[in-house]
PDB file of C-alpha atoms in Angstrom:
ATOM      1  CA  MET A 480      62.973  -6.240-139.012  1.00  0.00           C
ATOM      2  CA  ASN A 481      62.577  -7.732-142.330  1.00  0.00           C
ATOM      3  CA  ALA A 482      61.413  -5.480-144.966  1.00  0.00           C
ATOM      4  CA  THR A 483      60.332  -8.085-147.392  1.00  0.00           C
ATOM      5  CA  TYR A 484      58.479 -10.029-144.577  1.00  0.00           C
ATOM      6  CA  PHE A 485      57.032  -6.707-143.558  1.00  0.00           C
ATOM      7  CA  ARG A 486      55.658  -5.943-146.948  1.00  0.00           C
ATOM      8  CA  ILE A 487      53.968  -9.501-147.662  1.00  0.00           C
ATOM      9  CA  GLU A 488      52.386  -9.390-144.060  1.00  0.00           C
ATOM     10  CA  LEU A 489      51.234  -5.909-144.469  1.00  0.00           C
ATOM     11  CA  ALA A 490      49.462  -6.757-147.820  1.00  0.00           C
ATOM     12  CA  ARG A 491      48.030  -9.751-146.557  1.00  0.00           C
ATOM     13  CA  VAL A 492      46.432  -8.316-143.635  1.00  0.00           C
ATOM     14  CA  MET A 493      45.250  -5.215-145.692  1.00  0.00           C
ATOM     15  CA  ARG A 494      43.728  -7.587-148.482  1.00  0.00           C
ATOM     16  CA  ASP A 495      41.602  -9.126-145.578  1.00  0.00           C
ATOM     17  CA  VAL A 496      38.393  -6.960-146.250  1.00  0.00           C
ATOM     18  CA  VAL A 497      36.397  -8.482-143.198  1.00  0.00           C
ATOM     19  CA  SER A 498      39.209  -7.454-140.816  1.00  0.00           C
ATOM     20  CA  MET A 499      39.790  -4.066-142.275  1.00  0.00           C
ATOM     21  CA  PHE A 500      36.154  -3.475-142.111  1.00  0.00           C
ATOM     22  CA  PHE A 501      35.912  -4.086-138.352  1.00  0.00           C
ATOM     23  CA  VAL A 502      39.292  -2.101-137.911  1.00  0.00           C
ATOM     24  CA  ALA A 503      38.528   1.154-139.786  1.00  0.00           C
ATOM     25  CA  VAL A 504      35.186   1.215-141.554  1.00  0.00           C
ATOM     26  CA  LEU A 505      32.836   0.045-138.626  1.00  0.00           C
ATOM     27  CA  PRO A 506      34.567   2.545-135.883  1.00  0.00           C
ATOM     28  CA  ALA A 507      34.381   5.417-138.437  1.00  0.00           C
ATOM     29  CA  PHE A 508      30.554   4.573-139.135  1.00  0.00           C
ATOM     30  CA  MET A 509      29.912   4.487-135.279  1.00  0.00           C
ATOM     31  CA  TYR A 510      31.644   7.878-134.689  1.00  0.00           C
ATOM     32  CA  VAL A 511      29.567   9.544-137.514  1.00  0.00           C
ATOM     33  CA  ILE A 512      26.341   7.890-135.942  1.00  0.00           C
ATOM     34  CA  PHE A 513      27.140   8.818-132.260  1.00  0.00           C
ATOM     35  CA  GLY A 514      29.148  11.779-132.746  1.00  0.00           C
ATOM     36  CA  ALA A 515      29.060  13.662-135.832  1.00  0.00           C
ATOM     37  CA  VAL A 516      25.208  13.699-136.682  1.00  0.00           C
ATOM     38  CA  GLN A 517      24.224  14.235-133.255  1.00  0.00           C
ATOM     39  CA  ASP A 518      22.954  17.476-131.892  1.00  0.00           C
ATOM     40  CA  TYR A 519      25.011  17.183-128.893  1.00  0.00           C
ATOM     41  CA  GLY A 520      28.306  16.542-130.773  1.00  0.00           C
ATOM     42  CA  SER A 521      28.880  20.295-130.827  1.00  0.00           C
ATOM     43  CA  ALA A 522      28.438  20.630-127.186  1.00  0.00           C
ATOM     44  CA  ASP A 523      31.611  21.889-125.310  1.00  0.00           C
ATOM     45  CA  ILE A 524      33.398  19.312-123.127  1.00  0.00           C
ATOM     46  CA  GLY A 525      36.916  20.164-121.760  1.00  0.00           C
ATOM     47  CA  ASN A 526      39.398  21.471-124.532  1.00  0.00           C
ATOM     48  CA  GLY A 527      36.906  20.578-127.245  1.00  0.00           C
ATOM     49  CA  ASN A 528      33.592  19.280-127.787  1.00  0.00           C
ATOM     50  CA  VAL A 529      31.726  16.084-127.458  1.00  0.00           C
ATOM     51  CA  ALA A 530      32.136  14.943-131.038  1.00  0.00           C
ATOM     52  CA  ALA A 531      35.856  14.867-130.412  1.00  0.00           C
ATOM     53  CA  TYR A 532      35.182  12.809-127.258  1.00  0.00           C
ATOM     54  CA  VAL A 533      33.309  10.156-129.225  1.00  0.00           C
ATOM     55  CA  MET A 534      36.202  10.314-132.048  1.00  0.00           C
ATOM     56  CA  ILE A 535      38.921   9.421-129.728  1.00  0.00           C
ATOM     57  CA  GLY A 536      36.750   6.467-128.180  1.00  0.00           C
ATOM     58  CA  MET A 537      36.085   5.097-131.619  1.00  0.00           C
ATOM     59  CA  ALA A 538      39.606   5.538-132.825  1.00  0.00           C
ATOM     60  CA  ALA A 539      40.814   3.549-129.725  1.00  0.00           C
ATOM     61  CA  TYR A 540      38.096   0.872-130.587  1.00  0.00           C
ATOM     62  CA  GLY A 541      39.457   0.464-134.153  1.00  0.00           C
ATOM     63  CA  ALA A 542      43.424   0.637-133.114  1.00  0.00           C
ATOM     64  CA  VAL A 543      42.763  -2.159-130.452  1.00  0.00           C
ATOM     65  CA  THR A 544      40.883  -4.167-132.830  1.00  0.00           C
ATOM     66  CA  ALA A 545      43.685  -3.946-135.128  1.00  0.00           C
ATOM     67  CA  THR A 546      46.421  -5.061-133.003  1.00  0.00           C
ATOM     68  CA  VAL A 547      44.235  -7.790-131.091  1.00  0.00           C
ATOM     69  CA  GLY A 548      43.619  -9.350-134.583  1.00  0.00           C
ATOM     70  CA  VAL A 549      47.524  -9.180-135.639  1.00  0.00           C
ATOM     71  CA  GLY A 550      48.904 -10.173-132.435  1.00  0.00           C
ATOM     72  CA  GLY A 551      46.169 -13.344-132.257  1.00  0.00           C
ATOM     73  CA  SER A 552      47.158 -14.357-135.766  1.00  0.00           C
ATOM     74  CA  ALA A 553      50.735 -14.133-134.956  1.00  0.00           C
ATOM     75  CA  ALA A 554      50.186 -16.698-131.853  1.00  0.00           C
ATOM     76  CA  VAL A 555      48.279 -18.953-134.150  1.00  0.00           C
ATOM     77  CA  GLU A 556      50.705 -19.173-136.804  1.00  0.00           C
ATOM     78  CA  GLN A 557      53.406 -19.827-134.216  1.00  0.00           C
ATOM     79  CA  MET A 558      51.521 -22.638-132.588  1.00  0.00           C
ATOM     80  CA  GLN A 559      50.583 -24.233-135.931  1.00  0.00           C
ATOM     81  CA  GLY A 560      54.007 -24.539-137.075  1.00  0.00           C
ATOM     82  CA  TRP A 561      54.502 -21.241-139.347  1.00  0.00           C
ATOM     83  CA  GLY A 562      57.289 -20.346-136.996  1.00  0.00           C
ATOM     84  CA  ARG A 563      59.151 -23.483-137.829  1.00  0.00           C
ATOM     85  CA  GLN A 564      58.886 -22.898-141.508  1.00  0.00           C
ATOM     86  CA  LEU A 565      60.076 -19.275-141.155  1.00  0.00           C
ATOM     87  CA  GLY A 566      62.847 -20.682-139.190  1.00  0.00           C
ATOM     88  CA  LEU A 567      64.340 -22.247-142.268  1.00  0.00           C
ATOM     89  CA  THR A 568      64.949 -18.702-143.471  1.00  0.00           C
ATOM     90  CA  PRO A 569      67.572 -16.314-142.513  1.00  0.00           C
ATOM     91  CA  MET A 570      65.325 -14.271-140.344  1.00  0.00           C
ATOM     92  CA  SER A 571      65.859 -14.315-136.654  1.00  0.00           C
ATOM     93  CA  ASP A 572      63.015 -14.741-134.149  1.00  0.00           C
ATOM     94  CA  ALA A 573      63.614 -11.055-133.193  1.00  0.00           C
ATOM     95  CA  GLN A 574      63.195 -10.078-136.626  1.00  0.00           C
ATOM     96  CA  ARG A 575      59.856 -12.003-136.987  1.00  0.00           C
ATOM     97  CA  VAL A 576      58.558 -10.443-133.801  1.00  0.00           C
ATOM     98  CA  THR A 577      59.511  -7.098-134.534  1.00  0.00           C
ATOM     99  CA  THR A 578      58.151  -7.431-138.056  1.00  0.00           C
ATOM    100  CA  LYS A 579      54.747  -8.742-136.589  1.00  0.00           C
ATOM    101  CA  ALA A 580      54.990  -5.906-134.212  1.00  0.00           C
ATOM    102  CA  ALA A 581      55.486  -3.357-136.949  1.00  0.00           C
ATOM    103  CA  VAL A 582      52.599  -4.598-138.940  1.00  0.00           C
ATOM    104  CA  GLY A 583      50.257  -4.202-136.080  1.00  0.00           C
ATOM    105  CA  PHE A 584      51.502  -0.610-135.366  1.00  0.00           C
ATOM    106  CA  VAL A 585      50.889   0.356-138.917  1.00  0.00           C
ATOM    107  CA  ILE A 586      47.219  -1.242-139.259  1.00  0.00           C
ATOM    108  CA  ALA A 587      46.497   0.570-135.817  1.00  0.00           C
ATOM    109  CA  ILE A 588      47.499   3.734-137.168  1.00  0.00           C
ATOM    110  CA  ILE A 589      44.839   3.401-140.198  1.00  0.00           C
ATOM    111  CA  PRO A 590      41.685   3.778-137.998  1.00  0.00           C
ATOM    112  CA  VAL A 591      43.123   6.514-135.889  1.00  0.00           C
ATOM    113  CA  VAL A 592      44.140   8.622-138.960  1.00  0.00           C
ATOM    114  CA  ALA A 593      41.017   7.661-140.739  1.00  0.00           C
ATOM    115  CA  ILE A 594      38.748   8.623-137.827  1.00  0.00           C
ATOM    116  CA  PHE A 595      40.502  11.687-136.856  1.00  0.00           C
ATOM    117  CA  VAL A 596      40.355  12.986-140.490  1.00  0.00           C
ATOM    118  CA  ILE A 597      36.662  12.229-140.747  1.00  0.00           C
ATOM    119  CA  GLY A 598      36.317  14.013-137.268  1.00  0.00           C
ATOM    120  CA  ALA A 599      38.061  17.145-138.430  1.00  0.00           C
ATOM    121  CA  LEU A 600      35.855  17.324-141.426  1.00  0.00           C
ATOM    122  CA  THR A 601      32.799  16.713-139.522  1.00  0.00           C
ATOM    123  CA  GLY A 602      32.710  18.923-136.567  1.00  0.00           C
ATOM    124  CA  ALA A 603      35.027  17.511-133.965  1.00  0.00           C
ATOM    125  CA  GLU A 604      36.832  20.444-132.222  1.00  0.00           C
ATOM    126  CA  ALA A 605      39.794  20.203-129.910  1.00  0.00           C
ATOM    127  CA  GLU A 606      42.814  22.135-128.884  1.00  0.00           C
ATOM    128  CA  PRO A 607      45.835  21.285-131.332  1.00  0.00           C
ATOM    129  CA  HIS A 608      47.769  19.407-128.374  1.00  0.00           C
ATOM    130  CA  VAL A 609      44.753  17.146-127.737  1.00  0.00           C
ATOM    131  CA  TRP A 610      44.791  15.821-131.294  1.00  0.00           C
ATOM    132  CA  ILE A 611      48.481  14.787-130.875  1.00  0.00           C
ATOM    133  CA  LEU A 612      48.347  13.526-127.315  1.00  0.00           C
ATOM    134  CA  SER A 613      45.157  11.541-127.765  1.00  0.00           C
ATOM    135  CA  GLY A 614      46.334  10.015-131.234  1.00  0.00           C
ATOM    136  CA  VAL A 615      49.708   8.950-129.480  1.00  0.00           C
ATOM    137  CA  LEU A 616      47.896   7.528-126.338  1.00  0.00           C
ATOM    138  CA  VAL A 617      45.599   5.622-128.590  1.00  0.00           C
ATOM    139  CA  LEU A 618      48.312   3.864-130.230  1.00  0.00           C
ATOM    140  CA  VAL A 619      50.462   3.090-126.962  1.00  0.00           C
ATOM    141  CA  GLY A 620      47.258   1.451-125.608  1.00  0.00           C
ATOM    142  CA  ALA A 621      46.556  -0.586-128.533  1.00  0.00           C
ATOM    143  CA  ALA A 622      50.153  -1.959-128.506  1.00  0.00           C
ATOM    144  CA  VAL A 623      49.537  -2.942-124.805  1.00  0.00           C
ATOM    145  CA  PHE A 624      46.217  -4.576-125.699  1.00  0.00           C
ATOM    146  CA  SER A 625      47.887  -6.623-128.651  1.00  0.00           C
ATOM    147  CA  PHE A 626      48.911  -9.149-125.800  1.00  0.00           C
ATOM    148  CA  PHE A 627      45.036  -9.856-125.559  1.00  0.00           C
ATOM    149  CA  GLY A 628      45.268 -11.221-129.022  1.00  0.00           C
ATOM    150  CA  LEU A 629      48.455 -13.381-128.376  1.00  0.00           C
ATOM    151  CA  LEU A 630      46.852 -14.594-125.308  1.00  0.00           C
ATOM    152  CA  ALA A 631      43.801 -15.696-127.243  1.00  0.00           C
ATOM    153  CA  GLY A 632      45.798 -17.348-129.918  1.00  0.00           C
ATOM    154  CA  LEU A 633      47.932 -19.013-127.419  1.00  0.00           C
ATOM    155  CA  LEU A 634      45.112 -20.140-125.267  1.00  0.00           C
ATOM    156  CA  PHE A 635      42.897 -21.580-128.059  1.00  0.00           C
ATOM    157  CA  ARG A 636      45.341 -22.011-131.060  1.00  0.00           C
ATOM    158  CA  SER A 637      42.729 -21.288-133.593  1.00  0.00           C
ATOM    159  CA  GLU A 638      41.544 -18.451-135.899  1.00  0.00           C
ATOM    160  CA  GLY A 639      38.127 -18.656-134.559  1.00  0.00           C
ATOM    161  CA  ALA A 640      39.413 -17.863-131.003  1.00  0.00           C
ATOM    162  CA  VAL A 641      41.157 -14.672-132.404  1.00  0.00           C
ATOM    163  CA  GLY A 642      37.858 -13.894-134.201  1.00  0.00           C
ATOM    164  CA  ALA A 643      35.963 -14.363-130.917  1.00  0.00           C
ATOM    165  CA  ALA A 644      38.640 -12.321-128.919  1.00  0.00           C
ATOM    166  CA  SER A 645      38.089  -9.405-131.478  1.00  0.00           C
ATOM    167  CA  GLY A 646      34.353  -9.760-131.210  1.00  0.00           C
ATOM    168  CA  SER A 647      34.595  -9.708-127.356  1.00  0.00           C
ATOM    169  CA  LEU A 648      36.022  -6.021-127.729  1.00  0.00           C
ATOM    170  CA  VAL A 649      32.338  -4.782-128.550  1.00  0.00           C
ATOM    171  CA  ILE A 650      31.329  -6.151-124.968  1.00  0.00           C
ATOM    172  CA  LEU A 651      34.365  -4.695-123.339  1.00  0.00           C
ATOM    173  CA  GLY A 652      33.776  -1.314-125.169  1.00  0.00           C
ATOM    174  CA  PHE A 653      30.212  -1.005-123.811  1.00  0.00           C
ATOM    175  CA  LEU A 654      31.424  -2.124-120.486  1.00  0.00           C
ATOM    176  CA  GLY A 655      34.735   0.144-120.626  1.00  0.00           C
ATOM    177  CA  ASN A 656      32.630   3.424-121.278  1.00  0.00           C
ATOM    178  CA  VAL A 657      34.167   3.561-124.964  1.00  0.00           C
ATOM    179  CA  PHE A 658      30.822   4.000-126.948  1.00  0.00           C
ATOM    180  CA  PHE A 659      28.689   6.191-124.820  1.00  0.00           C
ATOM    181  CA  PRO A 660      29.150   7.983-121.233  1.00  0.00           C
ATOM    182  CA  LEU A 661      28.498   5.855-118.244  1.00  0.00           C
ATOM    183  CA  ASP A 662      27.818   7.157-114.690  1.00  0.00           C
ATOM    184  CA  GLY A 663      26.747   5.737-111.497  1.00  0.00           C
ATOM    185  CA  VAL A 664      27.317   2.225-110.475  1.00  0.00           C
ATOM    186  CA  MET A 665      27.921   1.219-114.311  1.00  0.00           C
ATOM    187  CA  LEU A 666      30.874   3.718-114.283  1.00  0.00           C
ATOM    188  CA  ASP A 667      32.332   2.259-110.989  1.00  0.00           C
ATOM    189  CA  ILE A 668      32.224  -1.103-112.866  1.00  0.00           C
ATOM    190  CA  ALA A 669      33.665   0.358-116.104  1.00  0.00           C
ATOM    191  CA  ARG A 670      36.942   1.515-114.167  1.00  0.00           C
ATOM    192  CA  PHE A 671      37.765  -2.186-113.385  1.00  0.00           C
ATOM    193  CA  THR A 672      37.488  -3.452-117.118  1.00  0.00           C
ATOM    194  CA  PRO A 673      40.285  -3.807-119.571  1.00  0.00           C
ATOM    195  CA  LEU A 674      39.525  -1.078-122.206  1.00  0.00           C
ATOM    196  CA  TYR A 675      38.356   1.574-119.568  1.00  0.00           C
ATOM    197  CA  GLY A 676      42.032   2.693-118.699  1.00  0.00           C
ATOM    198  CA  ILE A 677      43.143   3.047-122.333  1.00  0.00           C
ATOM    199  CA  VAL A 678      40.373   5.069-123.557  1.00  0.00           C
ATOM    200  CA  ALA A 679      39.999   7.310-120.497  1.00  0.00           C
ATOM    201  CA  LEU A 680      43.672   8.061-120.806  1.00  0.00           C
ATOM    202  CA  ALA A 681      43.589   8.821-124.576  1.00  0.00           C
ATOM    203  CA  ARG A 682      40.709  11.217-123.613  1.00  0.00           C
ATOM    204  CA  TYR A 683      42.438  12.757-120.588  1.00  0.00           C
ATOM    205  CA  PRO A 684      44.169  15.498-122.865  1.00  0.00           C
ATOM    206  CA  LEU A 685      40.586  16.699-123.869  1.00  0.00           C
ATOM    207  CA  THR A 686      38.568  16.236-120.799  1.00  0.00           C
ATOM    208  CA  GLU A 687      41.150  16.587-118.014  1.00  0.00           C
ATOM    209  CA  GLY A 688      39.258  14.020-116.183  1.00  0.00           C
ATOM    210  CA  PHE A 689      36.056  16.086-115.942  1.00  0.00           C
ATOM    211  CA  ALA A 690      32.842  14.295-116.562  1.00  0.00           C
ATOM    212  CA  ALA A 691      29.082  15.064-116.074  1.00  0.00           C
ATOM    213  CA  SER A 692      26.492  12.693-114.817  1.00  0.00           C
ATOM    214  CA  MET A 693      23.723  11.970-117.309  1.00  0.00           C
ATOM    215  CA  THR A 694      21.158  11.262-114.411  1.00  0.00           C
ATOM    216  CA  ASP A 695      21.640  14.620-112.394  1.00  0.00           C
ATOM    217  CA  GLY A 696      23.839  16.703-114.317  1.00  0.00           C
ATOM    218  CA  SER A 697      26.557  16.882-111.522  1.00  0.00           C
ATOM    219  CA  VAL A 698      30.098  17.287-112.666  1.00  0.00           C
ATOM    220  CA  SER A 699      32.999  15.254-111.288  1.00  0.00           C
ATOM    221  CA  GLN A 700      36.877  14.971-111.953  1.00  0.00           C
ATOM    222  CA  GLU A 701      38.796  11.567-112.060  1.00  0.00           C
ATOM    223  CA  SER A 702      42.384  11.630-110.925  1.00  0.00           C
ATOM    224  CA  LEU A 703      44.874  10.821-113.605  1.00  0.00           C
ATOM    225  CA  TRP A 704      46.232   8.000-111.753  1.00  0.00           C
ATOM    226  CA  VAL A 705      42.786   5.886-111.957  1.00  0.00           C
ATOM    227  CA  PRO A 706      43.464   5.262-115.874  1.00  0.00           C
ATOM    228  CA  ILE A 707      47.231   5.011-115.438  1.00  0.00           C
ATOM    229  CA  ALA A 708      46.672   2.335-112.788  1.00  0.00           C
ATOM    230  CA  ASN A 709      43.869   0.311-115.077  1.00  0.00           C
ATOM    231  CA  VAL A 710      46.345   0.227-118.165  1.00  0.00           C
ATOM    232  CA  VAL A 711      49.251  -0.832-115.655  1.00  0.00           C
ATOM    233  CA  PHE A 712      47.430  -3.489-114.035  1.00  0.00           C
ATOM    234  CA  TRP A 713      45.661  -4.863-117.066  1.00  0.00           C
ATOM    235  CA  GLY A 714      48.931  -4.716-119.183  1.00  0.00           C
ATOM    236  CA  ALA A 715      50.731  -6.659-116.659  1.00  0.00           C
ATOM    237  CA  VAL A 716      48.026  -9.054-116.444  1.00  0.00           C
ATOM    238  CA  LEU A 717      48.059  -9.757-120.204  1.00  0.00           C
ATOM    239  CA  VAL A 718      51.759  -9.756-120.617  1.00  0.00           C
ATOM    240  CA  ILE A 719      52.244 -12.216-117.489  1.00  0.00           C
ATOM    241  CA  ALA A 720      49.688 -14.581-118.871  1.00  0.00           C
ATOM    242  CA  THR A 721      50.962 -14.524-122.403  1.00  0.00           C
ATOM    243  CA  ILE A 722      54.408 -15.262-121.142  1.00  0.00           C
ATOM    244  CA  LEU A 723      53.050 -18.230-119.025  1.00  0.00           C
ATOM    245  CA  LEU A 724      51.174 -19.828-121.807  1.00  0.00           C
ATOM    246  CA  ALA A 725      54.162 -19.522-124.275  1.00  0.00           C
ATOM    247  CA  ARG A 726      56.405 -21.048-121.813  1.00  0.00           C
ATOM    248  CA  ARG A 727      53.815 -23.994-121.160  1.00  0.00           C
ATOM    249  CA  GLY A 728      53.376 -24.495-124.980  1.00  0.00           C
ATOM    250  CA  ARG A 729      57.092 -24.761-125.690  1.00  0.00           C
ATOM    251  CA  SER A 730      57.311 -27.347-122.657  1.00  0.00           C
ATOM    252  CA  ARG A 731      54.721 -29.555-124.415  1.00  0.00           C
ATOM    253  CA  GLN A 732      56.770 -29.566-127.908  1.00  0.00           C
TER     254      GLN A 732
END
């Protein structure tokens, strides 16, 4: 990793007020609205309360938004010739990739830390191990989803496409049980969507797979393999598709 390039890229991303709003401010605001100020936020759930459940989901949404944006911009820069310009510097390809990955990781930490701190100050409660494990799992899931941004950048080669990919996370969030609990047929559909596994896995230390139906109040437990299988499947799809598109792009040059 190149320290100078890392510092420049990190400063560039953090100066983008619009991006940072969607990465950190909006998810934190949504946590406050849907978790902290609601009466049900103090209700017990697993190893904590509902506010913590909402908090983890919003932290995951913010972290994924961060990595999708950074990953997508990296792909667009490469396709538009910035990679050739950097090729004139002493930096190797490996250094450029690891530097971009480091920037994405640091940006993803911002919403997780911010929302967890706000959660701790506004009534989110959970066992100590939940805070640690859920935070780590959120960051791991966000790293996997960075390939979604790379894929969008390689496929459409424009900043607008990357913005559209980030915007599509809102739809995927609603479909993936991120913003509010789903049940019945909608939950069955959610299990096949890309964001479901990341968020369900991050919430597992809190819920241990237990969920109550919003319609009849019945309680069910989901096996751990379900979110793991979702993450592995969609991770493989995104990685393979990104590699294939990158190879096709190089073959055309």
